[in-house]
Coordinates of C-alpha atoms and ligand atoms in Angstrom, one line a residue:
Chain A
M43 CA -14.9 24.4 6.8
K44 CA -16.0 21.6 9.3
V45 CA -13.6 18.8 9.8
L46 CA -14.3 15.5 11.6
L47 CA -11.1 13.7 12.5
V48 CA -11.3 9.9 13.1
A49 CA -8.7 8.8 15.7
E50 CA -7.6 5.2 16.2
Y51 CA -7.3 2.9 19.2
R52 CA -6.1 -0.6 19.3
Q53 CA -4.8 -3.1 21.9
G54 CA -5.0 -0.6 24.8
R55 CA -3.4 2.3 23.0
L56 CA -4.6 5.5 21.4
A57 CA -2.6 5.8 18.1
E58 CA 0.1 8.4 18.2
S59 CA -1.0 9.5 14.7
T60 CA -3.8 11.4 16.4
S61 CA -1.4 14.3 16.6
E62 CA -1.0 14.2 12.8
L63 CA -4.8 14.4 12.3
L64 CA -4.7 17.5 14.5
G65 CA -1.7 18.8 12.6
F66 CA -3.7 18.5 9.4
A67 CA -6.7 20.2 10.9
D68 CA -4.4 23.0 12.1
A69 CA -3.0 23.4 8.6
L70 CA -6.5 23.5 7.1
G71 CA -8.1 25.7 9.8
G72 CA -11.8 25.5 10.6
D73 CA -14.1 23.9 13.0
V74 CA -12.7 20.6 14.3
S75 CA -14.4 17.7 15.9
M76 CA -13.2 14.1 16.5
A77 CA -14.6 10.6 16.7
L78 CA -13.0 7.7 18.5
V79 CA -13.9 4.2 19.5
G80 CA -11.4 3.9 22.3
S81 CA -10.8 3.9 26.0
P82 CA -12.1 6.5 28.5
D83 CA -8.7 6.3 30.1
Q84 CA -6.9 7.4 27.0
L85 CA -8.7 10.4 25.6
P86 CA -6.9 12.6 23.1
G87 CA -5.7 16.0 24.2
F88 CA -8.1 18.0 22.2
D89 CA -10.5 20.8 23.1
G90 CA -13.4 20.1 20.9
R91 CA -16.4 17.8 20.6
L92 CA -15.3 14.1 20.8
H93 CA -17.9 11.6 19.5
F94 CA -16.9 8.7 21.7
A95 CA -17.7 5.0 22.1
D96 CA -16.1 2.7 24.6
A97 CA -14.0 -0.1 22.9
G98 CA -14.5 -2.0 26.1
I99 CA -18.2 -2.4 25.0
Y100 CA -17.7 -2.8 21.3
G101 CA -14.8 -5.1 21.4
E102 CA -12.0 -5.3 18.8
Y103 CA -12.3 -3.5 15.5
D104 CA -15.3 -4.6 13.5
S105 CA -15.7 -2.7 10.3
E106 CA -19.5 -2.9 10.3
L107 CA -19.9 -1.7 13.9
H108 CA -17.3 1.1 13.5
K109 CA -19.0 2.2 10.3
R110 CA -22.3 2.5 12.1
L111 CA -20.8 4.3 15.0
L112 CA -19.0 6.8 12.8
L113 CA -22.0 7.5 10.6
Q114 CA -23.6 8.8 13.8
A115 CA -20.8 11.3 14.4
V116 CA -21.1 12.3 10.7
E117 CA -24.8 12.9 11.1
A118 CA -24.3 14.9 14.2
E119 CA -21.5 17.1 12.8
T120 CA -22.4 17.4 9.1
P121 CA -18.7 17.9 8.4
D122 CA -17.2 19.0 5.1
L123 CA -14.3 16.6 5.5
I124 CA -14.1 13.3 7.3
V125 CA -10.4 12.5 7.9
F126 CA -8.6 9.3 8.7
M127 CA -5.0 8.3 8.7
H128 CA -3.9 6.1 5.7
S129 CA -3.4 3.2 8.1
S130 CA -4.7 -0.4 8.4
Y131 CA -7.6 1.2 10.2
G132 CA -8.1 4.1 7.8
W133 CA -7.8 2.2 4.5
D134 CA -10.2 -0.4 5.8
L135 CA -12.9 2.0 7.2
A136 CA -12.7 5.1 5.1
P137 CA -14.0 3.4 1.9
R138 CA -16.9 2.1 3.8
I139 CA -17.9 5.6 5.0
S140 CA -17.4 6.8 1.4
A141 CA -19.7 4.1 0.1
A142 CA -22.3 4.5 2.8
L143 CA -22.6 8.2 2.0
G144 CA -21.9 7.9 -1.7
V145 CA -19.2 10.6 -1.4
A146 CA -15.6 11.0 -2.7
L147 CA -12.6 9.4 -1.0
L148 CA -9.1 10.8 -1.5
S149 CA -6.5 8.3 -0.3
G150 CA -3.0 9.0 1.0
V151 CA -3.3 12.8 1.0
A152 CA 0.1 14.4 1.5
G153 CA -0.6 18.1 1.0
M154 CA -3.0 20.7 -0.1
D155 CA -3.2 22.4 -3.5
G156 CA -5.8 25.0 -4.1
D157 CA -9.2 23.5 -3.5
G158 CA -7.7 20.0 -4.0
F159 CA -5.3 17.7 -2.3
T160 CA -2.0 16.1 -3.5
T161 CA -1.5 12.4 -3.3
R162 CA 1.5 10.2 -4.3
C163 CA 1.2 7.7 -7.0
C164 CA 3.4 5.4 -9.2
N165 CA 5.1 4.0 -6.1
G166 CA 5.8 7.4 -4.8
K167 CA 7.5 8.7 -7.9
M168 CA 4.8 11.0 -9.1
R169 CA 2.1 13.1 -7.5
R170 CA -1.4 14.1 -8.4
T171 CA -3.8 16.8 -7.4
V172 CA -7.2 15.5 -6.8
T173 CA -10.4 17.4 -5.9
A174 CA -13.5 15.9 -4.4
M175 CA -16.7 16.7 -6.3
T176 CA -18.9 15.9 -3.3
S177 CA -19.5 17.4 0.1
P178 CA -18.7 15.9 2.5
A179 CA -15.6 14.2 1.2
V180 CA -13.5 11.5 3.0
L181 CA -9.7 11.7 3.2
T182 CA -7.0 9.4 4.4
L183 CA -3.7 11.1 5.3
L184 CA -0.3 9.8 4.4
P185 CA 1.6 9.1 7.7
G186 CA 4.3 11.6 8.2
A187 CA 3.0 14.1 5.7
F188 CA 1.6 16.5 8.3
P189 CA 3.2 17.9 11.4
S190 CA 2.3 16.5 14.8
V191 CA 0.3 18.9 17.0
Q192 CA -0.3 17.9 20.7
P193 CA -2.3 20.4 22.6
E194 CA -1.6 20.2 26.3
G195 CA -3.8 20.6 29.3
V196 CA -7.0 20.4 27.3
S197 CA -9.7 17.7 27.3
P198 CA -12.5 17.0 24.9
E199 CA -16.2 17.5 25.3
L200 CA -17.7 13.9 25.1
H201 CA -20.7 13.0 23.0
P202 CA -21.6 9.3 23.2
M203 CA -22.0 7.2 20.0
A204 CA -23.9 3.9 20.2
A205 CA -24.7 1.2 17.7
S206 CA -26.0 -2.3 17.9
G207 CA -25.6 -5.5 15.9
V208 CA -23.4 -8.5 15.9
P209 CA -19.9 -8.3 14.3
V210 CA -19.7 -9.6 10.8
V211 CA -16.1 -10.5 11.2
E212 CA -15.2 -12.6 14.2
F213 CA -12.0 -11.5 16.0
I214 CA -9.8 -14.4 17.0
R215 CA -6.5 -13.1 18.2
Y216 CA -3.6 -10.6 17.7
E217 CA -0.2 -11.8 16.7
P218 CA 2.8 -9.6 17.6
P219 CA 5.4 -8.8 15.0
S220 CA 8.1 -11.5 14.8
T221 CA 11.6 -10.5 14.1
G222 CA 13.3 -13.8 14.9
G223 CA 15.6 -12.1 17.4
I224 CA 17.1 -9.8 14.8
D225 CA 17.4 -6.3 16.1
L226 CA 18.5 -3.8 13.4
T227 CA 17.6 -0.8 15.6
R228 CA 21.0 -0.8 17.2
S229 CA 23.1 -1.0 14.1
D230 CA 25.2 2.0 13.1
V231 CA 25.6 0.8 9.5
I232 CA 22.9 -0.9 7.5
V233 CA 23.2 -2.1 3.9
C234 CA 19.7 -2.8 2.6
A235 CA 18.9 -5.2 -0.2
G236 CA 16.0 -4.2 -2.5
R237 CA 14.4 -6.1 -5.3
G238 CA 16.9 -4.6 -7.7
V239 CA 19.5 -7.0 -6.3
G240 CA 17.9 -9.4 -8.7
S241 CA 18.1 -12.8 -7.1
R242 CA 18.7 -14.7 -3.9
E243 CA 22.2 -15.6 -5.0
K244 CA 23.1 -11.9 -5.5
V245 CA 22.1 -11.0 -2.0
G246 CA 25.6 -12.3 -1.2
L247 CA 27.0 -9.1 -2.9
V248 CA 25.1 -7.0 -0.4
R249 CA 26.2 -9.1 2.5
A250 CA 29.9 -8.7 1.4
L251 CA 29.5 -5.0 1.4
A252 CA 27.9 -5.0 4.8
D253 CA 30.7 -7.2 6.1
A254 CA 33.3 -4.9 4.7
L255 CA 31.7 -2.0 6.5
G256 CA 31.1 -3.9 9.7
G257 CA 27.3 -3.4 9.3
E258 CA 24.1 -5.4 9.2
V259 CA 22.1 -6.5 6.2
G260 CA 18.5 -5.1 5.9
A261 CA 15.8 -5.8 3.3
T262 CA 12.8 -4.4 1.6
R263 CA 9.5 -6.2 1.8
P264 CA 9.6 -7.9 -1.7
V265 CA 13.1 -9.3 -0.8
V266 CA 11.7 -10.8 2.4
D267 CA 8.5 -12.0 0.7
A268 CA 10.6 -13.8 -1.9
G269 CA 12.5 -15.5 0.9
W270 CA 15.9 -14.1 0.0
L271 CA 16.3 -12.8 3.5
E272 CA 14.7 -13.4 6.9
H273 CA 11.6 -11.4 7.8
G274 CA 13.4 -9.9 10.8
R275 CA 15.5 -7.9 8.4
Q276 CA 12.6 -6.1 6.8
I277 CA 12.8 -2.3 7.2
G278 CA 9.7 -0.1 6.8
S279 CA 6.2 0.5 8.1
T280 CA 5.5 -3.2 8.6
G281 CA 9.0 -4.1 9.6
Q282 CA 11.6 -2.5 11.8
S283 CA 12.2 1.3 12.1
V284 CA 15.9 2.0 12.0
S285 CA 18.1 5.1 12.3
P286 CA 21.7 4.1 11.6
G287 CA 24.5 6.6 11.0
L288 CA 25.0 5.1 7.5
Y289 CA 22.4 3.5 5.3
V290 CA 23.3 2.0 1.9
A291 CA 20.2 1.3 -0.2
C292 CA 21.0 -1.3 -2.9
G293 CA 18.3 -1.6 -5.6
V294 CA 15.7 0.0 -3.3
S295 CA 13.1 2.2 -5.1
G296 CA 12.2 4.1 -1.9
A297 CA 8.5 3.4 -1.6
I298 CA 6.7 5.4 1.1
Q299 CA 6.3 2.4 3.3
H300 CA 10.0 1.7 3.1
L301 CA 11.0 5.3 3.7
A302 CA 8.8 5.2 6.8
G303 CA 11.3 2.8 8.4
M304 CA 14.6 4.5 7.5
K305 CA 13.9 8.2 7.3
G306 CA 15.8 8.8 10.5
S307 CA 19.1 7.5 9.1
G308 CA 22.1 9.7 9.1
F309 CA 24.0 9.5 5.8
V310 CA 22.1 7.7 3.0
I311 CA 23.7 6.3 -0.1
A312 CA 21.5 4.8 -2.8
L313 CA 22.8 2.6 -5.5
N314 CA 20.2 2.4 -8.3
T315 CA 20.0 2.2 -12.1
D316 CA 17.0 4.6 -12.1
R317 CA 18.0 8.1 -11.3
D318 CA 14.4 9.1 -10.7
A319 CA 13.7 6.4 -8.1
P320 CA 11.9 8.1 -5.2
I321 CA 14.8 7.0 -2.9
V322 CA 16.6 10.1 -4.2
E323 CA 14.3 12.1 -1.9
V324 CA 16.2 10.9 1.1
A325 CA 19.6 10.0 -0.4
D326 CA 22.6 12.2 0.3
L327 CA 24.4 10.4 -2.5
L328 CA 22.8 8.6 -5.4
V329 CA 25.1 6.4 -7.5
V330 CA 23.6 5.5 -10.8
A331 CA 25.0 2.0 -11.4
D332 CA 24.1 -1.6 -12.0
L333 CA 24.5 -3.5 -8.7
E334 CA 25.8 -6.7 -10.2
E335 CA 28.8 -4.9 -11.7
F336 CA 29.2 -2.1 -9.1
L337 CA 29.0 -3.9 -5.7
P338 CA 32.0 -6.2 -6.3
L339 CA 34.1 -3.2 -7.4
L340 CA 33.0 -1.2 -4.4
T341 CA 33.6 -4.0 -1.9
A342 CA 37.0 -4.7 -3.4
K343 CA 37.9 -1.0 -3.0
L344 CA 36.9 -1.0 0.6
G345 CA 39.1 -4.1 1.3
S346 CA 42.2 -2.5 -0.2
Chain B
M221 CA -18.5 -22.1 -5.5
N222 CA -17.9 -19.0 -7.7
I223 CA -14.7 -17.0 -7.2
L224 CA -13.9 -13.7 -8.8
V225 CA -10.4 -12.2 -9.0
C226 CA -10.0 -8.5 -9.9
I227 CA -6.7 -7.7 -11.6
K228 CA -5.1 -4.6 -13.1
Q229 CA -2.4 -4.0 -15.6
V230 CA 0.2 -1.4 -14.5
P231 CA 3.4 0.0 -16.0
D232 CA 6.8 -0.9 -14.8
M233 CA 7.5 1.5 -12.0
E234 CA 11.1 2.0 -13.1
A235 CA 9.9 3.7 -16.2
S236 CA 10.3 7.4 -16.5
F237 CA 6.8 8.9 -16.4
V238 CA 5.7 11.8 -18.7
P239 CA 2.4 13.5 -18.1
N240 CA -0.3 13.0 -20.7
R241 CA -1.7 15.9 -22.7
G242 CA -4.4 16.8 -20.1
G243 CA -1.8 16.6 -17.4
T244 CA -3.9 14.2 -15.4
W245 CA -2.0 10.9 -15.7
F246 CA 1.0 9.4 -17.5
D247 CA 1.4 9.2 -21.2
E248 CA 1.4 5.5 -22.1
T249 CA 3.3 5.6 -25.3
A250 CA 6.8 4.5 -24.1
L251 CA 5.7 2.3 -21.2
S252 CA 5.7 -1.4 -20.9
F253 CA 2.9 -3.0 -18.8
R254 CA 2.6 -6.0 -16.5
M255 CA 0.3 -7.3 -13.8
N256 CA -0.1 -5.3 -10.6
D257 CA 2.1 -7.1 -8.0
Y258 CA -0.6 -7.3 -5.4
D259 CA -3.0 -9.0 -7.8
E260 CA -0.7 -12.0 -8.4
F261 CA -1.3 -12.9 -4.7
A262 CA -5.0 -12.6 -5.3
I263 CA -4.9 -15.0 -8.3
E264 CA -2.8 -17.5 -6.3
A265 CA -5.2 -17.4 -3.4
A266 CA -8.2 -18.1 -5.7
V267 CA -6.5 -20.9 -7.6
R268 CA -5.4 -22.6 -4.3
I269 CA -9.0 -22.8 -3.2
K270 CA -10.0 -24.3 -6.5
E271 CA -7.2 -26.9 -6.0
Q272 CA -8.2 -27.5 -2.4
L273 CA -11.8 -28.2 -3.4
G274 CA -10.9 -30.6 -6.1
G275 CA -11.4 -28.2 -9.0
T276 CA -15.1 -27.5 -8.5
P277 CA -15.0 -23.8 -7.9
E278 CA -15.0 -21.7 -11.1
V279 CA -12.6 -18.8 -11.0
T280 CA -13.2 -15.7 -13.1
A281 CA -10.5 -13.1 -13.7
L282 CA -11.8 -9.6 -14.3
S283 CA -9.8 -6.6 -15.6
I284 CA -10.8 -3.1 -16.6
G285 CA -8.9 -1.3 -19.3
P286 CA -8.0 -0.9 -22.9
G287 CA -7.3 -3.8 -25.3
R288 CA -3.9 -4.4 -23.8
V289 CA -5.2 -5.7 -20.5
V290 CA -6.2 -8.9 -22.2
E291 CA -2.5 -9.9 -21.6
V292 CA -3.0 -9.9 -17.8
I293 CA -6.3 -11.8 -18.1
R294 CA -4.5 -14.4 -20.2
K295 CA -1.8 -14.6 -17.6
A296 CA -4.4 -15.1 -14.8
M297 CA -5.9 -17.9 -16.9
A298 CA -2.5 -19.4 -17.4
M299 CA -2.1 -19.4 -13.6
G300 CA -5.3 -21.4 -13.3
C301 CA -8.3 -19.1 -13.6
D302 CA -11.1 -20.6 -15.7
R303 CA -12.5 -17.6 -17.5
G304 CA -11.9 -14.0 -18.2
V305 CA -14.1 -10.8 -18.1
H306 CA -12.7 -7.8 -19.9
L307 CA -14.6 -4.6 -19.0
R308 CA -13.2 -2.7 -22.0
D309 CA -12.7 1.0 -21.7
E310 CA -9.9 2.7 -23.7
E311 CA -10.2 5.6 -21.2
A312 CA -10.1 3.5 -18.0
A313 CA -7.0 5.4 -16.7
S314 CA -9.2 8.5 -16.4
L315 CA -11.7 6.8 -14.1
D316 CA -11.7 7.2 -10.4
P317 CA -11.9 4.4 -7.8
W318 CA -15.7 4.9 -7.4
Q319 CA -16.3 4.3 -11.1
I320 CA -14.0 1.3 -11.2
A321 CA -15.8 -0.1 -8.2
S322 CA -19.2 0.6 -9.7
M323 CA -18.3 -1.5 -12.7
I324 CA -16.9 -4.4 -10.8
S325 CA -19.8 -4.5 -8.4
G326 CA -22.2 -4.1 -11.3
Y327 CA -20.7 -7.1 -13.0
A328 CA -20.3 -9.1 -9.8
S329 CA -23.9 -8.5 -8.7
T330 CA -25.0 -10.7 -11.6
G331 CA -22.5 -13.5 -10.9
G332 CA -23.3 -14.8 -7.5
F333 CA -19.7 -14.8 -6.3
D334 CA -18.9 -16.5 -2.9
L335 CA -15.4 -15.1 -2.7
I336 CA -13.8 -12.1 -4.4
F337 CA -10.1 -11.4 -4.3
T338 CA -8.5 -8.1 -5.2
G339 CA -5.0 -6.7 -4.6
M340 CA -5.0 -4.4 -1.6
Q341 CA -4.0 -1.6 -3.9
S342 CA -2.4 -1.0 -7.3
V343 CA 1.2 0.1 -7.5
D344 CA 0.4 3.0 -9.8
R345 CA -2.6 4.6 -8.1
G346 CA -2.1 3.2 -4.6
S347 CA -5.6 4.2 -3.4
A348 CA -6.4 1.0 -1.7
Q349 CA -10.1 1.8 -2.2
V350 CA -11.6 -0.4 -4.9
G351 CA -11.8 -3.7 -3.1
V352 CA -13.6 -2.3 -0.1
L353 CA -15.9 -0.2 -2.2
V354 CA -16.9 -3.2 -4.2
A355 CA -17.7 -5.2 -1.1
E356 CA -19.7 -2.3 0.4
R357 CA -21.7 -1.9 -2.8
L358 CA -22.4 -5.6 -2.9
A359 CA -23.2 -5.5 0.9
I360 CA -20.8 -8.4 1.6
A361 CA -18.1 -8.7 4.2
C362 CA -14.6 -7.5 3.5
V363 CA -11.3 -8.1 5.1
T364 CA -8.4 -6.0 3.9
T365 CA -4.6 -6.4 3.8
A366 CA -4.6 -10.2 4.0
V367 CA -1.2 -11.9 4.6
G368 CA -2.7 -15.2 5.5
F369 CA -5.8 -17.0 4.2
S370 CA -7.5 -20.3 4.6
Y371 CA -10.9 -21.7 3.8
M372 CA -12.9 -24.5 5.4
A373 CA -16.6 -25.4 5.3
G374 CA -18.1 -22.0 4.3
R375 CA -15.8 -19.9 6.5
A376 CA -12.5 -18.1 5.8
T377 CA -9.8 -17.4 8.3
V378 CA -7.8 -14.4 7.4
E379 CA -4.6 -12.9 8.9
R380 CA -4.9 -9.2 8.5
E381 CA -1.7 -7.1 8.6
L382 CA -1.4 -4.2 11.0
E383 CA 1.3 -1.6 11.5
G384 CA 4.8 -2.7 12.4
G385 CA 4.2 -6.2 11.2
A386 CA 1.7 -7.2 13.8
K387 CA -1.4 -9.1 12.7
V388 CA -4.9 -9.8 13.7
V389 CA -6.5 -13.1 12.9
V390 CA -10.2 -13.0 12.0
S391 CA -12.8 -15.4 10.8
C392 CA -15.7 -14.7 8.5
A393 CA -18.5 -16.6 6.7
L394 CA -18.8 -16.3 2.9
P395 CA -19.6 -14.4 0.8
L396 CA -16.5 -12.4 1.5
L397 CA -14.2 -10.0 -0.4
V398 CA -10.5 -10.2 0.6
T399 CA -7.9 -7.6 -0.4
C400 CA -4.5 -9.2 -0.7
Q401 CA -1.2 -7.8 0.6
L402 CA 2.3 -8.7 -0.7
G403 CA 3.6 -11.9 0.7
L404 CA 0.1 -13.6 1.2
N405 CA 1.5 -16.7 -0.6
T406 CA 4.0 -17.5 -3.3
P407 CA 2.4 -16.8 -6.7
R408 CA 3.1 -19.5 -9.2
Y409 CA 4.7 -18.9 -12.6
P410 CA 2.5 -19.8 -15.6
T411 CA 3.6 -23.1 -17.1
L412 CA 3.8 -23.7 -20.8
P413 CA 0.8 -26.1 -20.7
G414 CA -1.0 -23.5 -18.6
I415 CA -0.3 -20.8 -21.2
L416 CA -1.5 -23.1 -24.0
R417 CA -4.7 -23.9 -22.1
A418 CA -5.3 -20.2 -21.4
K419 CA -5.4 -19.5 -25.1
K420 CA -8.5 -21.6 -25.4
K421 CA -10.3 -20.2 -22.4
E422 CA -13.2 -17.7 -22.9
I423 CA -12.9 -14.0 -22.3
V424 CA -16.2 -12.1 -22.2
E425 CA -16.0 -8.5 -23.2
L426 CA -18.4 -6.0 -21.7
S427 CA -18.7 -2.2 -22.1
P428 CA -18.6 0.2 -19.1
G429 CA -22.3 0.8 -19.7
Q430 CA -23.2 -2.9 -19.6
A431 CA -21.3 -3.1 -16.2
G432 CA -23.2 -0.1 -14.8
M433 CA -20.5 2.5 -14.7
E434 CA -21.4 5.5 -12.6
K435 CA -20.2 9.1 -12.6
P436 CA -16.9 10.1 -11.0
L437 CA -16.8 11.6 -7.6
T438 CA -13.3 13.2 -8.0
R439 CA -11.5 15.3 -10.5
V440 CA -7.8 15.3 -11.2
S441 CA -6.1 18.6 -12.0
G442 CA -2.4 17.8 -11.9
F443 CA 0.2 15.1 -12.4
S444 CA 3.9 15.7 -12.0
H445 CA 7.1 14.4 -10.6
H446 CA 7.0 14.2 -6.9
V447 CA 10.8 14.6 -6.6
S448 CA 11.7 17.3 -9.0
R449 CA 15.3 17.4 -7.9
P450 CA 17.4 14.9 -5.9
S451 CA 18.2 16.1 -2.4
G452 CA 21.8 15.0 -2.6
V453 CA 24.6 14.5 -5.0
V454 CA 24.2 12.2 -8.1
L455 CA 27.2 10.3 -9.3
E456 CA 27.3 8.8 -12.8
G457 CA 30.1 7.6 -15.0
R458 CA 32.8 4.9 -15.1
L459 CA 32.1 2.3 -12.5
D460 CA 35.6 1.6 -11.4
E461 CA 36.2 5.3 -10.9
L462 CA 32.8 5.6 -9.1
A463 CA 33.7 2.7 -6.8
G464 CA 36.8 4.5 -5.6
R465 CA 34.9 7.7 -4.8
V466 CA 32.0 5.9 -3.1
A467 CA 34.4 3.7 -1.1
A468 CA 36.2 6.8 0.1
V469 CA 32.8 8.3 1.3
L470 CA 31.8 5.1 2.9
R471 CA 35.1 4.8 4.8
E472 CA 34.9 8.4 6.0
K473 CA 31.3 8.0 7.2
R474 CA 32.0 4.6 8.9
D475 CA 35.1 6.0 10.6
A476 CA 33.2 9.0 11.9
I477 CA 30.5 6.7 13.3
R478 CA 33.1 4.5 15.0
R479 CA 34.7 7.6 16.6
G480 CA 31.3 8.3 17.9
G481 CA 31.1 11.3 15.7
V482 CA 27.9 13.2 14.9
R483 CA 25.4 11.2 12.9
Ligands
FAD683 C1 0.6 -1.6 3.8 C2 2.0 -1.8 3.2 C3 3.1 -1.9 4.0 C4 4.3 -2.1 3.4 N1 5.4 -2.2 4.3 C5 6.6 -2.3 3.7 C6 7.8 -2.3 4.6 O1 7.7 -2.4 5.8 N2 9.0 -2.3 4.0 C7 9.2 -2.3 2.6 O2 10.3 -2.2 2.1 N3 8.1 -2.2 1.8 C8 6.9 -2.2 2.3 N4 5.8 -2.2 1.5 C9 6.0 -2.4 0.0 C10 6.4 -1.1 -0.7 O3 5.2 -0.4 -1.1 C11 7.2 -1.4 -1.9 O4 6.5 -2.4 -2.7 C12 8.6 -2.0 -1.6 O5 9.3 -1.2 -0.6 C13 9.5 -2.1 -2.8 O6 10.6 -2.7 -2.6 P1 12.0 -2.6 -3.5 O7 12.4 -1.1 -3.4 O8 12.9 -3.6 -3.1 O9 11.4 -3.0 -4.9 P2 11.1 -2.1 -6.2 O10 10.1 -1.1 -5.9 O11 10.7 -3.1 -7.2 O12 12.4 -1.4 -6.6 C14 13.5 -2.0 -7.1 C15 14.6 -0.9 -7.4 O13 15.8 -1.5 -7.9 C16 16.3 -0.8 -9.0 N5 17.1 -1.7 -9.8 C17 16.6 -2.7 -10.6 N6 17.6 -3.4 -11.1 C18 18.8 -2.8 -10.6 C19 20.1 -3.1 -10.8 N7 20.5 -4.1 -11.6 N8 21.0 -2.3 -10.2 C20 20.6 -1.3 -9.4 N9 19.3 -1.0 -9.2 C21 18.4 -1.8 -9.8 C22 15.1 -0.3 -9.7 O14 15.4 0.9 -10.4 C23 14.1 0.1 -8.5 O15 14.3 1.4 -8.0 C24 4.5 -2.1 2.0 C25 3.4 -1.9 1.2 C26 2.1 -1.8 1.8 C27 0.9 -1.6 0.9

């Protein structure tokens, strides 16, 4: 089995997830090579062939240029698998490689199952086993699904990649995340409001519980998108990553992108009407209850 | 200007899913369906451009699936899309992203679309592939994960979401396909007049063959619950009694944290 891993680099940094790509390759075994449009000052610790292009020359990510560069690495390696992370880079670029080669793409791979791979579906509630019917095949890996492997004291053997052409998409600027000064990372107790809270008005029930516990209010993305709470309270892969001692998830289904931001929490209590919600995967205690009725009772008991 | 919006009908994720007979996807019998969350943002983005340009662009809403998906096409039209295309396939749930993309691009290649909007993914499959595959097959530009979008004089400016809530702002000439992320805008609710108007709008029905469906590139051999068993304790029962028990646990944990106890 020949595996070509595609590492990521942005804004001066090689992505930490490179170690997960290596972890996947380790779990699979076989001949491993890598491709990277990055910086010569930040090469991955890896002792194989690295197909490399300097981001200093190619500029910020342009899907068309990166596609052309990567296709060279694919041609040179003739891999069985071309592996990305399921990240803003991976889900943008992997389908382009799949389309260019006319080969299968399996997104969000979380494990292996026979000659196939498992992926999550239905908001993380269910899983599927999917097998590629082409070779090569392209994969994107679910962040956090494979262990990190960081070989030390090794360096890659560089093979240059080159491509020409003008970017199709013009880069204008980066914008850093804005949290409006809210820092949840220091809170010991977080009570998180999910869409199951039901309305902006009922977020007050969550706040009352947070107050009773002396904690902060957090939110899932839909709650922020709906404007029920400030963006700075969003927890997850595109919000803050928190690890409080106590995390109370109110009406939170537990989507992968939310779990990514709270997995490090100590004791997790989930309040949910759905006893199969994926949040049970990380909950120490699941209370099957309707929030509207249950939260006032709970907050009252804490007060007494 | 011609705009295409690709939408999908998905089940409520709170449902309890039972594998179908082949064990490849869920059994639909007891499920209720609605529009994929991400696609509502796609429709809103398209309708806003139509409004911005004084109503001249024609907005087509396309959905692939069995007869029931006409509901989401009607909803899209009630939100302001002008016409519908139903690529009717009773077995659409068994198709892979490649096949779905082959049909959409097959249809779109005949339509001369300047802008195509899709959701960045569906909540049930979550593959995030179809939009990009369609763009690549049509050989047009594509920007994924849009959380901001504006159009002026033949160019679009898109804010693309990155990890941790950071963004990158890019600009691109049309034709362009944009995959829409949650929070891109505030999708409108269909109004009663909108719903009534939608009933009169045209929906063209096409077969997979007419849209140029290709063969699958993947095969599904299993579908099961991801979490077979909760990792912790599950409490159910009378709420006042539960409240007492949960309050006791919360107090204990909070006090342990205050004492600087082990997390
Ligand atoms: C690239 C990307 C990045 C993302 N980043 C993030 C992120 O950073 N953070 C984030 O949170 N999400 C993120 N998401 C979105 C994520 O996929 C989910 O859509 C989101 O987390 C769901 O939020 P939720 O749990 O509040 O809502 P839902 O998934 O709608 O869940 C609501 C829950 O409430 C329960 N419920 C309903 N009514 C009641 C009631 N009366 N009482 C009790 N329970 C009830 C339901 O059973 C359900 O489990 C991202 C998605 C993508 C694609």
